Coordinates of C-alpha atoms in Angstrom, one line a residue:
M30 CA 0.0 0.0 0.0
R31 CA 1.4 3.4 -1.0
R32 CA 2.2 5.7 1.9
V33 CA 0.5 9.1 1.9
I34 CA 2.3 12.0 3.7
A35 CA 1.5 15.6 4.4
I36 CA 4.3 18.2 4.0
I37 CA 3.7 21.7 5.2
E38 CA 6.3 24.3 4.3
K39 CA 6.3 26.3 7.5
S40 CA 8.0 29.3 5.7
K41 CA 5.0 29.6 3.5
C42 CA 2.3 29.0 6.1
F43 CA 0.7 32.3 7.3
P44 CA -2.4 31.5 9.5
D45 CA -2.9 35.2 10.3
K46 CA -3.3 36.0 6.6
C47 CA -5.7 33.3 5.5
Q48 CA -9.2 31.9 6.4
H49 CA -7.7 28.6 7.7
E50 CA -8.9 26.9 4.5
C51 CA -6.9 23.7 5.2
I52 CA -8.9 23.3 8.5
K53 CA -12.2 24.4 7.2
Y54 CA -12.2 21.9 4.3
D55 CA -10.5 19.0 6.0
P56 CA -12.7 15.8 5.7
I57 CA -11.7 14.5 9.1
N58 CA -12.5 17.9 10.8
K59 CA -15.9 17.8 9.1
S60 CA -16.7 14.4 10.6
G61 CA -15.7 15.4 14.1
G62 CA -12.1 14.2 14.3
E63 CA -8.9 16.2 14.2
G64 CA -7.2 16.7 10.9
F65 CA -5.4 19.9 10.0
H66 CA -5.1 22.2 13.0
I67 CA -2.9 25.1 14.3
G68 CA 0.0 23.5 16.2
I69 CA 2.2 24.9 19.0
S70 CA 4.5 26.5 16.4
G71 CA 1.6 28.7 15.3
K72 CA 1.5 27.0 11.9
S73 CA -0.8 24.4 10.3
E74 CA 0.0 20.7 11.1
I75 CA -1.6 17.3 10.9
S76 CA -0.9 14.0 12.6
E77 CA 0.8 11.7 10.1
E78 CA -1.4 8.7 11.2
V79 CA -4.6 10.4 9.8
V80 CA -3.4 11.7 6.5
L81 CA -5.6 10.5 3.6
E82 CA -5.7 10.8 -0.1
M83 CA -8.8 13.0 0.1
H84 CA -6.7 15.6 2.1
K85 CA -5.5 16.8 -1.3
I86 CA -8.8 18.7 -1.6
S87 CA -8.2 20.8 1.5
A88 CA -4.4 21.1 0.7
K89 CA -5.3 22.7 -2.6
K90 CA -7.4 25.3 -0.8
C91 CA -4.3 26.7 0.8
P92 CA -3.8 30.2 -0.7
F93 CA 0.0 30.1 -0.2
Q94 CA 0.6 26.6 -1.7
A95 CA 2.2 25.6 1.5
I96 CA 0.6 22.2 1.9
H97 CA 1.4 19.1 -0.2
I98 CA -0.3 15.7 0.1
I99 CA 2.1 13.2 -1.5
N100 CA 1.6 9.6 -2.5
L101 CA 5.1 8.1 -2.1
P102 CA 6.4 5.6 -4.6
E103 CA 5.5 2.0 -3.7
K104 CA 9.2 1.1 -3.2
L105 CA 9.3 3.5 -0.2
N106 CA 7.8 1.1 2.4
E107 CA 10.2 2.1 5.2
E108 CA 11.0 5.2 7.2
P109 CA 13.4 7.9 5.7
I110 CA 17.0 8.1 6.6
H111 CA 16.3 11.7 7.9
K112 CA 13.3 13.8 8.5
Y113 CA 13.4 17.5 9.5
G114 CA 10.3 17.7 11.7
K115 CA 6.6 17.1 11.7
N116 CA 5.1 17.4 8.2
S117 CA 8.6 18.3 7.0
F118 CA 11.0 17.2 4.2
E119 CA 12.0 13.5 4.1
L120 CA 15.2 12.2 2.6
F121 CA 15.4 8.6 1.5
E122 CA 18.8 6.9 0.8
L123 CA 22.2 8.6 0.2
P124 CA 24.7 8.9 -2.6
I125 CA 26.8 5.8 -3.0
I126 CA 30.5 6.5 -2.2
K127 CA 33.0 4.4 -4.2
P128 CA 36.8 4.2 -4.0
N129 CA 38.7 6.3 -6.5
T130 CA 35.5 7.3 -8.2
I131 CA 33.8 10.7 -8.8
V132 CA 30.1 10.3 -8.4
G133 CA 28.1 13.3 -9.8
I134 CA 24.8 14.2 -8.3
I135 CA 22.0 15.9 -10.2
G136 CA 18.5 16.9 -9.2
R137 CA 16.2 19.9 -8.7
N138 CA 16.7 22.5 -6.0
G139 CA 15.1 21.7 -2.7
I140 CA 15.2 17.9 -3.2
G141 CA 17.9 16.9 -0.7
K142 CA 21.2 17.1 -2.5
S143 CA 22.9 19.4 0.0
S144 CA 21.1 17.7 2.9
S145 CA 22.6 14.4 1.9
L146 CA 26.1 15.9 2.0
Q147 CA 25.5 17.4 5.4
I148 CA 24.6 13.9 6.7
L149 CA 27.6 12.2 5.0
T150 CA 30.0 14.9 6.4
G151 CA 28.6 14.6 9.9
S152 CA 27.1 18.0 10.1
V153 CA 23.7 16.5 10.5
K154 CA 23.0 13.3 12.3
P155 CA 20.4 11.1 10.6
N156 CA 17.4 10.5 12.7
L157 CA 15.8 7.6 10.8
G158 CA 12.5 9.6 10.6
K159 CA 12.3 10.0 14.4
Y160 CA 12.6 13.7 14.5
D161 CA 11.2 14.1 18.0
Q162 CA 13.7 11.8 19.7
E163 CA 17.4 11.2 20.1
V164 CA 18.4 8.3 17.8
P165 CA 21.3 6.3 19.2
E166 CA 24.3 5.7 16.9
K167 CA 23.9 2.0 17.3
A168 CA 20.4 2.2 15.8
I169 CA 21.8 3.9 12.7
I170 CA 24.5 1.2 12.2
E171 CA 21.9 -1.7 12.8
K172 CA 19.4 -0.3 10.3
Y173 CA 21.9 -0.2 7.5
S174 CA 23.9 -3.2 8.6
T175 CA 23.7 -5.0 5.2
T176 CA 24.8 -1.9 3.2
W177 CA 27.9 0.2 2.7
I178 CA 26.3 3.0 4.8
A179 CA 26.8 1.0 8.1
D180 CA 30.5 0.8 7.7
Y181 CA 30.7 4.4 6.5
F182 CA 28.8 5.7 9.6
R183 CA 30.8 3.5 11.9
K184 CA 34.0 5.0 10.8
L185 CA 32.5 8.5 10.6
L186 CA 31.1 8.4 14.2
K187 CA 34.4 7.0 15.5
K188 CA 36.2 9.8 13.7
E189 CA 38.2 7.2 11.6
L190 CA 37.1 8.8 8.4
K191 CA 38.7 12.0 7.1
I192 CA 36.3 14.3 5.3
S193 CA 36.8 17.5 3.2
Y194 CA 33.8 19.5 2.3
K195 CA 33.2 22.6 0.1
P196 CA 29.8 24.1 0.9
Q197 CA 27.3 25.5 -1.6
R198 CA 27.1 29.1 -0.4
V199 CA 30.8 30.1 -0.5
E200 CA 29.8 33.8 -0.2
L201 CA 28.8 33.1 3.4
L202 CA 32.5 32.3 4.2
I203 CA 33.1 36.0 4.2
Q204 CA 31.0 36.3 7.4
I205 CA 33.1 33.6 9.1
Y206 CA 36.6 34.6 8.1
K207 CA 36.3 38.4 7.7
N208 CA 39.6 40.3 8.0
Q209 CA 41.7 37.2 7.5
K210 CA 44.2 36.9 4.6
V211 CA 43.8 34.2 2.1
K212 CA 47.3 32.8 2.6
D213 CA 46.8 32.6 6.4
L214 CA 43.5 30.7 6.0
L215 CA 45.0 28.2 3.5
K216 CA 48.2 27.7 5.5
K217 CA 46.2 26.3 8.4
I218 CA 44.6 23.6 6.4
D219 CA 47.4 22.7 3.9
E220 CA 47.7 19.1 5.0
R221 CA 49.1 18.0 1.6
N222 CA 51.6 20.8 1.3
I223 CA 50.1 21.7 -2.0
V224 CA 48.3 25.0 -1.7
D225 CA 50.8 27.1 -3.7
E226 CA 50.5 24.6 -6.6
L227 CA 46.7 24.6 -6.5
L228 CA 46.6 28.4 -6.4
N229 CA 48.7 28.5 -9.6
E230 CA 46.5 25.9 -11.2
L231 CA 43.4 28.0 -10.6
D232 CA 45.1 31.3 -11.5
I233 CA 44.7 32.9 -8.0
S234 CA 48.3 33.0 -6.6
N235 CA 48.1 36.8 -6.9
I236 CA 45.3 37.1 -4.3
A237 CA 47.1 35.4 -1.4
E238 CA 47.8 38.6 0.4
R239 CA 44.2 39.9 0.1
N240 CA 41.6 39.6 2.8
I241 CA 38.8 37.1 2.3
E242 CA 36.1 39.9 2.1
E243 CA 38.0 41.6 -0.8
L244 CA 37.5 38.6 -3.2
S245 CA 35.0 38.4 -6.0
G246 CA 32.6 35.5 -6.2
G247 CA 34.8 33.6 -8.7
E248 CA 37.9 34.1 -6.6
L249 CA 36.1 33.0 -3.4
Q250 CA 34.8 29.9 -5.1
R251 CA 38.4 29.0 -6.3
V252 CA 39.8 29.6 -2.8
A253 CA 37.1 27.3 -1.4
I254 CA 38.0 24.6 -3.9
V255 CA 41.7 24.9 -3.1
A256 CA 41.0 24.7 0.6
T257 CA 38.9 21.5 0.1
A258 CA 41.5 19.9 -2.1
A259 CA 44.4 20.8 0.2
R260 CA 43.2 18.6 3.0
N261 CA 44.3 15.0 3.3
A262 CA 40.9 13.2 3.1
D263 CA 39.3 9.9 2.4
V264 CA 36.2 11.5 0.8
Y265 CA 36.0 14.9 -0.8
Y266 CA 32.6 16.6 -1.2
F267 CA 32.0 19.5 -3.6
D268 CA 28.6 21.2 -3.5
E269 CA 28.1 23.3 -6.8
P270 CA 31.8 24.0 -7.5
S271 CA 31.1 25.8 -10.8
S272 CA 29.0 28.7 -9.4
F273 CA 30.6 32.1 -10.1
L274 CA 33.3 30.4 -12.1
D275 CA 33.9 31.4 -15.8
I276 CA 34.0 28.7 -18.4
T277 CA 37.8 28.6 -18.3
H278 CA 38.0 28.0 -14.6
R279 CA 35.1 25.5 -14.6
I280 CA 37.3 23.3 -16.8
K281 CA 40.4 23.9 -14.7
A282 CA 38.5 23.2 -11.4
A283 CA 37.1 20.0 -12.9
K284 CA 40.6 18.8 -13.9
L285 CA 41.8 19.6 -10.3
I286 CA 38.9 17.7 -8.7
R287 CA 39.5 14.8 -11.1
T288 CA 43.0 14.3 -9.7
L289 CA 41.6 13.8 -6.2
S290 CA 39.9 10.5 -7.3
E291 CA 43.4 9.0 -7.8
K292 CA 43.7 8.9 -3.9
A293 CA 40.2 9.1 -2.6
S294 CA 36.4 9.1 -3.2
V295 CA 34.7 12.2 -4.5
I296 CA 31.1 13.4 -4.6
V297 CA 30.1 16.4 -6.7
V298 CA 26.7 18.1 -6.7
E299 CA 26.4 20.3 -9.9
H300 CA 23.7 21.9 -12.0
D301 CA 26.0 22.7 -15.0
L302 CA 25.5 19.6 -17.2
A303 CA 28.6 20.2 -19.2
T304 CA 30.8 20.4 -16.1
L305 CA 29.0 17.4 -14.5
D306 CA 29.5 15.4 -17.7
Y307 CA 33.2 16.3 -17.8
I308 CA 34.0 15.7 -14.2
S309 CA 32.1 12.5 -13.3
D310 CA 32.8 8.8 -13.5
E311 CA 29.2 7.9 -12.5
I312 CA 25.9 9.7 -12.0
Q313 CA 23.2 9.5 -9.4
I314 CA 19.8 11.2 -9.9
V315 CA 17.9 12.7 -7.0
Y316 CA 14.2 12.7 -7.7
G317 CA 11.0 13.3 -5.8
E318 CA 9.1 16.5 -4.9
P319 CA 11.0 19.7 -4.1
A320 CA 10.5 20.7 -0.4
C321 CA 8.7 17.4 0.2
Y322 CA 10.9 14.3 -0.3
G323 CA 14.0 13.1 -2.1
I324 CA 15.2 9.7 -3.3
F325 CA 18.6 8.7 -4.8
S326 CA 18.5 6.6 -7.9
Q327 CA 20.9 3.7 -8.6
S328 CA 24.4 4.7 -9.9
K329 CA 24.6 5.0 -13.6
A330 CA 27.2 5.5 -16.4
V331 CA 27.7 9.3 -17.0
R332 CA 26.0 9.6 -20.4
R333 CA 23.1 7.3 -19.5
G334 CA 22.6 9.1 -16.1
I335 CA 22.4 12.6 -17.5
N336 CA 20.2 11.4 -20.4
D337 CA 17.8 9.7 -18.0
Y338 CA 17.6 12.9 -16.1
M339 CA 16.9 14.8 -19.3
E340 CA 14.3 12.2 -20.2
G341 CA 12.6 12.4 -16.8
M342 CA 12.5 8.7 -16.6
L343 CA 14.4 6.0 -14.7
P344 CA 14.0 2.8 -16.8
D345 CA 15.6 0.4 -14.2
E346 CA 13.3 1.7 -11.4
N347 CA 10.3 2.1 -13.8
I348 CA 9.7 5.6 -12.4
R349 CA 8.8 8.7 -14.3
F350 CA 9.8 11.7 -12.1
R351 CA 9.1 14.5 -14.6
P352 CA 6.1 14.4 -17.1
Y353 CA 8.1 15.8 -19.9
P354 CA 11.7 15.3 -21.4
I355 CA 14.2 18.2 -21.7
R356 CA 15.3 18.5 -25.3
F357 CA 17.9 20.6 -27.1
S358 CA 17.7 21.1 -30.9
E359 CA 20.0 19.0 -33.1
R360 CA 21.2 22.1 -34.9
P361 CA 21.7 25.7 -33.5
M362 CA 18.3 27.3 -34.0
E363 CA 18.2 30.7 -35.7
R364 CA 15.2 32.6 -34.6
F365 CA 13.6 35.4 -36.6
V366 CA 14.8 38.8 -35.4
S367 CA 14.3 42.2 -37.0
K368 CA 17.0 43.2 -39.6
E369 CA 16.8 46.8 -38.5
A370 CA 19.2 47.9 -35.8
F371 CA 17.3 48.6 -32.6
I372 CA 20.0 49.7 -30.2
V373 CA 23.4 50.9 -31.4
F374 CA 26.4 51.1 -29.1
P375 CA 29.7 52.7 -30.2
E376 CA 33.3 51.8 -29.4
L377 CA 33.7 52.1 -25.6
E378 CA 36.7 52.5 -23.4
K379 CA 37.0 52.4 -19.6
T380 CA 40.2 52.7 -17.7
Y381 CA 40.8 51.9 -14.0
S382 CA 44.1 52.0 -12.1
T383 CA 45.0 48.4 -13.0
F384 CA 42.5 47.5 -15.8
K385 CA 41.5 48.8 -19.2
L386 CA 38.5 47.7 -21.3
K387 CA 38.1 48.5 -25.0
T388 CA 35.1 47.3 -26.9
S389 CA 34.1 47.4 -30.6
S390 CA 30.9 49.0 -31.9
G391 CA 27.8 46.9 -32.5
N392 CA 24.1 46.8 -32.6
I393 CA 21.2 44.7 -31.3
H394 CA 17.9 44.1 -33.1
K395 CA 14.4 43.8 -31.8
G396 CA 13.7 40.3 -30.6
E397 CA 17.4 39.5 -30.3
V398 CA 19.3 37.9 -27.4
L399 CA 22.9 38.9 -27.3
A400 CA 25.1 36.6 -25.1
I401 CA 28.4 37.5 -23.6
M402 CA 31.0 34.9 -22.7
G403 CA 34.7 35.0 -21.7
S404 CA 36.9 34.5 -18.7
N405 CA 36.4 36.5 -15.5
G406 CA 38.4 39.7 -15.1
L407 CA 38.0 40.7 -18.8
G408 CA 35.3 43.4 -18.3
K409 CA 32.0 41.6 -19.0
T410 CA 30.3 43.0 -16.0
T411 CA 31.9 46.4 -16.6
F412 CA 30.6 46.4 -20.1
L413 CA 27.1 45.6 -18.9
K414 CA 27.3 48.4 -16.3
L415 CA 28.4 50.8 -19.1
I416 CA 25.4 49.8 -21.2
A417 CA 23.1 50.1 -18.1
G418 CA 24.4 53.6 -17.3
I419 CA 25.8 52.4 -13.9
E420 CA 29.3 53.2 -15.1
V421 CA 30.3 56.1 -17.4
P422 CA 32.7 55.3 -20.3
D423 CA 35.9 57.3 -20.8
K424 CA 35.4 57.2 -24.5
G425 CA 32.1 56.7 -26.5
N426 CA 28.7 58.2 -26.1
L427 CA 25.8 55.8 -25.5
E428 CA 22.3 56.7 -26.6
K429 CA 19.8 56.9 -23.8
I430 CA 17.7 53.8 -23.6
K431 CA 15.5 52.4 -20.9
I432 CA 17.2 49.4 -19.4
S433 CA 16.3 46.8 -16.8
Y434 CA 19.5 45.5 -15.1
K435 CA 20.0 42.4 -13.0
P436 CA 23.5 42.5 -11.2
Q437 CA 25.8 39.5 -10.6
Y438 CA 25.8 39.7 -6.8
L439 CA 22.4 39.9 -5.2
D440 CA 21.5 42.0 -2.2
Q441 CA 19.3 40.0 0.2
N442 CA 18.9 42.9 2.7
I443 CA 15.6 44.0 1.2
Q444 CA 12.7 44.7 3.6
G445 CA 9.3 43.1 3.0
T446 CA 7.9 40.1 1.0
V447 CA 8.6 38.9 -2.5
Q448 CA 5.1 40.2 -3.5
E449 CA 5.7 43.6 -2.1
Y450 CA 9.0 43.9 -3.9
L451 CA 7.8 42.7 -7.3
R452 CA 4.6 44.8 -7.1
S453 CA 6.6 47.9 -6.5
I454 CA 8.5 47.2 -9.7
A455 CA 5.9 45.8 -12.0
N456 CA 3.1 48.2 -10.9
S457 CA -0.2 47.3 -12.6
E458 CA 1.4 44.6 -14.8
F459 CA 1.8 42.5 -11.7
D460 CA -1.9 41.6 -11.8
S461 CA -2.0 40.9 -15.6
G462 CA -2.9 37.4 -16.7
W463 CA 0.1 37.1 -19.0
Y464 CA 2.5 38.1 -16.2
K465 CA 1.0 35.5 -13.8
T466 CA 1.0 32.7 -16.4
N467 CA 4.3 33.3 -18.3
I468 CA 6.5 34.5 -15.5
L469 CA 5.2 33.9 -11.9
E470 CA 4.0 30.4 -12.7
K471 CA 6.8 29.3 -15.0
L472 CA 9.4 30.3 -12.3
N473 CA 7.3 29.0 -9.4
I474 CA 7.3 32.5 -7.8
N475 CA 3.7 32.2 -6.7
A476 CA 4.8 29.7 -4.1
I477 CA 7.1 32.3 -2.4
L478 CA 5.1 35.5 -2.9
N479 CA 4.5 35.9 0.9
N480 CA 8.0 34.9 1.9
K481 CA 10.4 37.6 3.2
I482 CA 13.2 38.3 0.7
S483 CA 15.8 38.1 3.5
E484 CA 14.8 34.4 4.1
L485 CA 15.0 33.1 0.6
S486 CA 17.4 30.4 -0.6
G487 CA 20.1 31.3 -3.2
G488 CA 18.0 29.8 -6.1
E489 CA 14.8 31.6 -4.9
L490 CA 16.6 34.9 -4.6
Q491 CA 18.0 34.6 -8.1
K492 CA 14.6 33.9 -9.6
V493 CA 13.1 36.9 -7.8
Y494 CA 15.7 39.2 -9.2
I495 CA 15.2 37.7 -12.7
T496 CA 11.5 38.2 -12.3
A497 CA 12.0 41.8 -11.3
C498 CA 14.3 42.5 -14.2
L499 CA 11.9 41.0 -16.7
T500 CA 8.9 42.9 -15.4
K501 CA 10.1 46.4 -15.2
P502 CA 7.6 48.4 -17.4
N503 CA 8.4 50.5 -20.5
I504 CA 12.0 49.2 -21.2
D505 CA 14.0 48.8 -24.3
L506 CA 16.7 46.4 -23.1
I507 CA 17.1 43.6 -20.5
A508 CA 20.6 43.2 -19.2
M509 CA 21.4 40.2 -16.9
D510 CA 24.6 39.2 -15.2
E511 CA 24.9 35.5 -14.5
P512 CA 21.2 34.6 -14.2
S513 CA 21.9 30.8 -14.1
A514 CA 23.8 30.9 -10.7
F515 CA 22.2 28.7 -8.0
V516 CA 19.4 27.7 -10.4
D517 CA 18.7 24.1 -11.4
V518 CA 18.6 22.7 -15.0
E519 CA 14.8 22.9 -15.4
D520 CA 14.6 26.5 -14.2
R521 CA 17.6 27.5 -16.3
L522 CA 15.7 26.4 -19.4
N523 CA 12.5 28.1 -18.1
I524 CA 14.4 31.3 -17.7
A525 CA 15.8 31.0 -21.2
E526 CA 12.3 30.4 -22.7
I527 CA 10.8 33.4 -20.8
I528 CA 13.6 35.7 -22.0
K529 CA 13.2 34.6 -25.6
D530 CA 9.4 35.0 -25.5
L531 CA 9.5 38.3 -23.8
V532 CA 11.9 40.1 -26.2
I533 CA 9.6 39.0 -29.1
K534 CA 6.4 39.9 -27.3
K535 CA 7.5 43.4 -26.2
E536 CA 9.7 44.0 -29.3
I537 CA 12.8 44.7 -27.2
A538 CA 16.2 43.1 -26.8
A539 CA 18.4 41.4 -24.2
I540 CA 22.1 41.1 -23.3
I541 CA 23.0 38.2 -21.1
V542 CA 26.3 37.4 -19.4
D543 CA 26.7 33.8 -18.3
H544 CA 29.1 30.9 -18.1
D545 CA 26.8 27.9 -18.7
I546 CA 27.4 26.9 -22.3
Q547 CA 24.2 24.9 -22.5
F548 CA 22.2 27.8 -21.2
I549 CA 23.8 30.3 -23.6
D550 CA 23.5 27.8 -26.5
Y551 CA 19.8 27.4 -25.8
L552 CA 19.1 31.1 -25.3
S553 CA 21.2 33.3 -27.6
D554 CA 21.0 34.5 -31.2
S555 CA 24.4 36.3 -31.3
M556 CA 27.5 36.7 -29.1
L557 CA 30.2 38.9 -27.8
V558 CA 33.4 37.1 -26.8
F559 CA 35.6 38.8 -24.3
E560 CA 39.4 38.2 -24.6
G561 CA 42.5 39.7 -23.2
I562 CA 44.5 39.4 -20.0
P563 CA 42.4 38.9 -16.8
A564 CA 42.5 41.9 -14.4
K565 CA 44.7 43.8 -16.8
E566 CA 43.2 44.3 -20.2
G567 CA 39.9 43.3 -22.0
H568 CA 38.7 43.6 -25.5
V569 CA 35.8 42.2 -27.5
F570 CA 35.3 39.9 -30.5
G571 CA 31.9 40.5 -32.1
P572 CA 29.0 40.9 -32.2
V573 CA 28.9 37.7 -34.3
P574 CA 26.3 35.0 -35.0
K575 CA 26.0 32.4 -32.2
V576 CA 27.8 29.6 -34.1
E577 CA 30.9 31.8 -34.8
G578 CA 30.9 33.1 -31.2
M579 CA 30.6 29.6 -29.7
N580 CA 33.4 28.3 -31.9
K581 CA 35.6 31.2 -30.8
V582 CA 34.9 30.5 -27.1
L583 CA 35.7 26.8 -27.4
K584 CA 38.8 27.4 -29.4
N585 CA 40.1 29.7 -26.7
L586 CA 39.4 26.9 -24.2
D587 CA 41.1 24.3 -26.5
I588 CA 38.1 21.9 -26.3
T589 CA 35.6 20.7 -28.8
Y590 CA 31.9 20.0 -28.4
R591 CA 29.6 17.5 -29.9
R592 CA 25.8 17.0 -29.7
D593 CA 24.4 14.0 -27.7
K594 CA 22.5 11.9 -30.2
L595 CA 19.6 11.2 -27.9
T596 CA 18.9 14.6 -26.1
G597 CA 20.8 17.1 -28.3
R598 CA 22.7 18.5 -25.3
P599 CA 26.3 19.7 -26.0
R600 CA 29.0 17.5 -24.6
I601 CA 32.8 18.0 -24.3
N602 CA 34.7 15.6 -26.6
K603 CA 37.4 13.5 -25.0
P604 CA 40.8 15.1 -25.9
G605 CA 42.5 13.2 -28.7
S606 CA 39.3 11.2 -29.6
Q607 CA 38.5 10.6 -33.3
L608 CA 35.7 13.2 -33.2
D609 CA 37.8 15.7 -31.3
Q610 CA 40.6 15.4 -34.0
E611 CA 38.1 15.6 -36.8
Q612 CA 36.4 18.8 -35.6
R613 CA 39.8 20.4 -34.9
S614 CA 41.0 19.6 -38.4
K615 CA 37.9 21.4 -39.8
G616 CA 38.3 24.3 -37.4
K617 CA 34.9 23.5 -35.9
H618 CA 35.2 23.4 -32.1
Y619 CA 31.5 24.0 -31.8
Y620 CA 29.3 21.0 -32.6
T621 CA 28.6 20.2 -36.3

């Protein structure tokens, strides 16, 4: 018999702002029993023993979409390995750790990826679903006595296992290590006497004397990767190592992480499919319902694992976890855009004390998405700020246009709720049917409208800023800096679709800076490629058609891409392979 559970997202439950619909329409309450009720936390709750399939009716009445009645898969006939509280998220199973193997983890946000790493690293003690009592260590060992988990936890609890862990939110490290120099922090944990070598590999040896709070997001991420790799560990964990990294350093970081598998086990959680494909030996998919429950699939070969995820189907388990597949076109799709120049920008120059940017002239057409790629430190963000009027060029006069700009680094210190913030920007458009259907619903913003911005997760905050950028009224140009950061694969493609639809509907244009090749490949019509010497000098190749721009980017990286025959997703060719050599001989680093 399939188990029915009730999940109540406490952060979305506001009993003082609703009519207690979940209680009013509860079938058990109507018959004189106790179903949904207000608990001691001041939020809605329900005893797990009384949850019924028919509770879906009362759950749907919740105006904040805070209640989920879930039919768990038939295979889940036992308690979870961890549960966060009454009517809270449940995690089933954990990633399988294998000697000298890099296991890549992929899944939606809010489905238990980071939670599983917290358990495996000892930050969170698994409670076997008994959230209201202390679970003895012996019970954990006994429950999983026939699996690898028992031996792992036995060693972990006895401190016989050495763990090294890079957390997801590296920007939070600034709060912990403020006013400390990079070299001093790394010296403390350099158990392998390898920090200097790793800093050179990731091109950050020049920042060793700087304080941690002076670093950019990309520099901070690379320092965190170095710190993790410098420890002498049995298992290395990396939670989203590509965030904030440019395409060049994603490849370099992946190569560095790959070397760790020669001496230890490695687990990598990642949303960038190209990086995940390149870095992993095996793949595990986490599926379920975001904020409700998560299950780890069997371990799979890399290509098959990622393709199963794209397909939304696990053939071995006979489970469909997404009602639709994710597909990329077999050929780069050229969308119709106006031939008439809509926005013209001249040659621009901007000089700072240690850096100079010089760009060529170009134009953007109505309905066009212009993508910008290139290494960090070459002036991409500076160029976007010049276009947006945030910075003033030393040379070149920009025509005045109405721009909506989303910055790279997001300020979470905004008072009020998501709804209050978005309504203040969108004005009357906030209540339009098109806005609700094509933006709020597609990005699942409706579910967090009443949440405080200061309490959002990284992915939620990113989507709120994207929504605000897309809905500013009476604009000519959308300008976004790294919109894919902290966002899962499905939402990245949703964002791309929304941007493409919006520029056509409103007859405007967009400029997008990002490092996810698949995201840019799916989204863009044309490209600017930034080149030069990072932190010293930047110049621009383009604008050029997407195929020419992509080829330039990949040639600079010295890698070639092919299309996966089943899903159409871009994949990095193995260096020296027949296809790699063939594409290089033709000068076609981008897929043919």
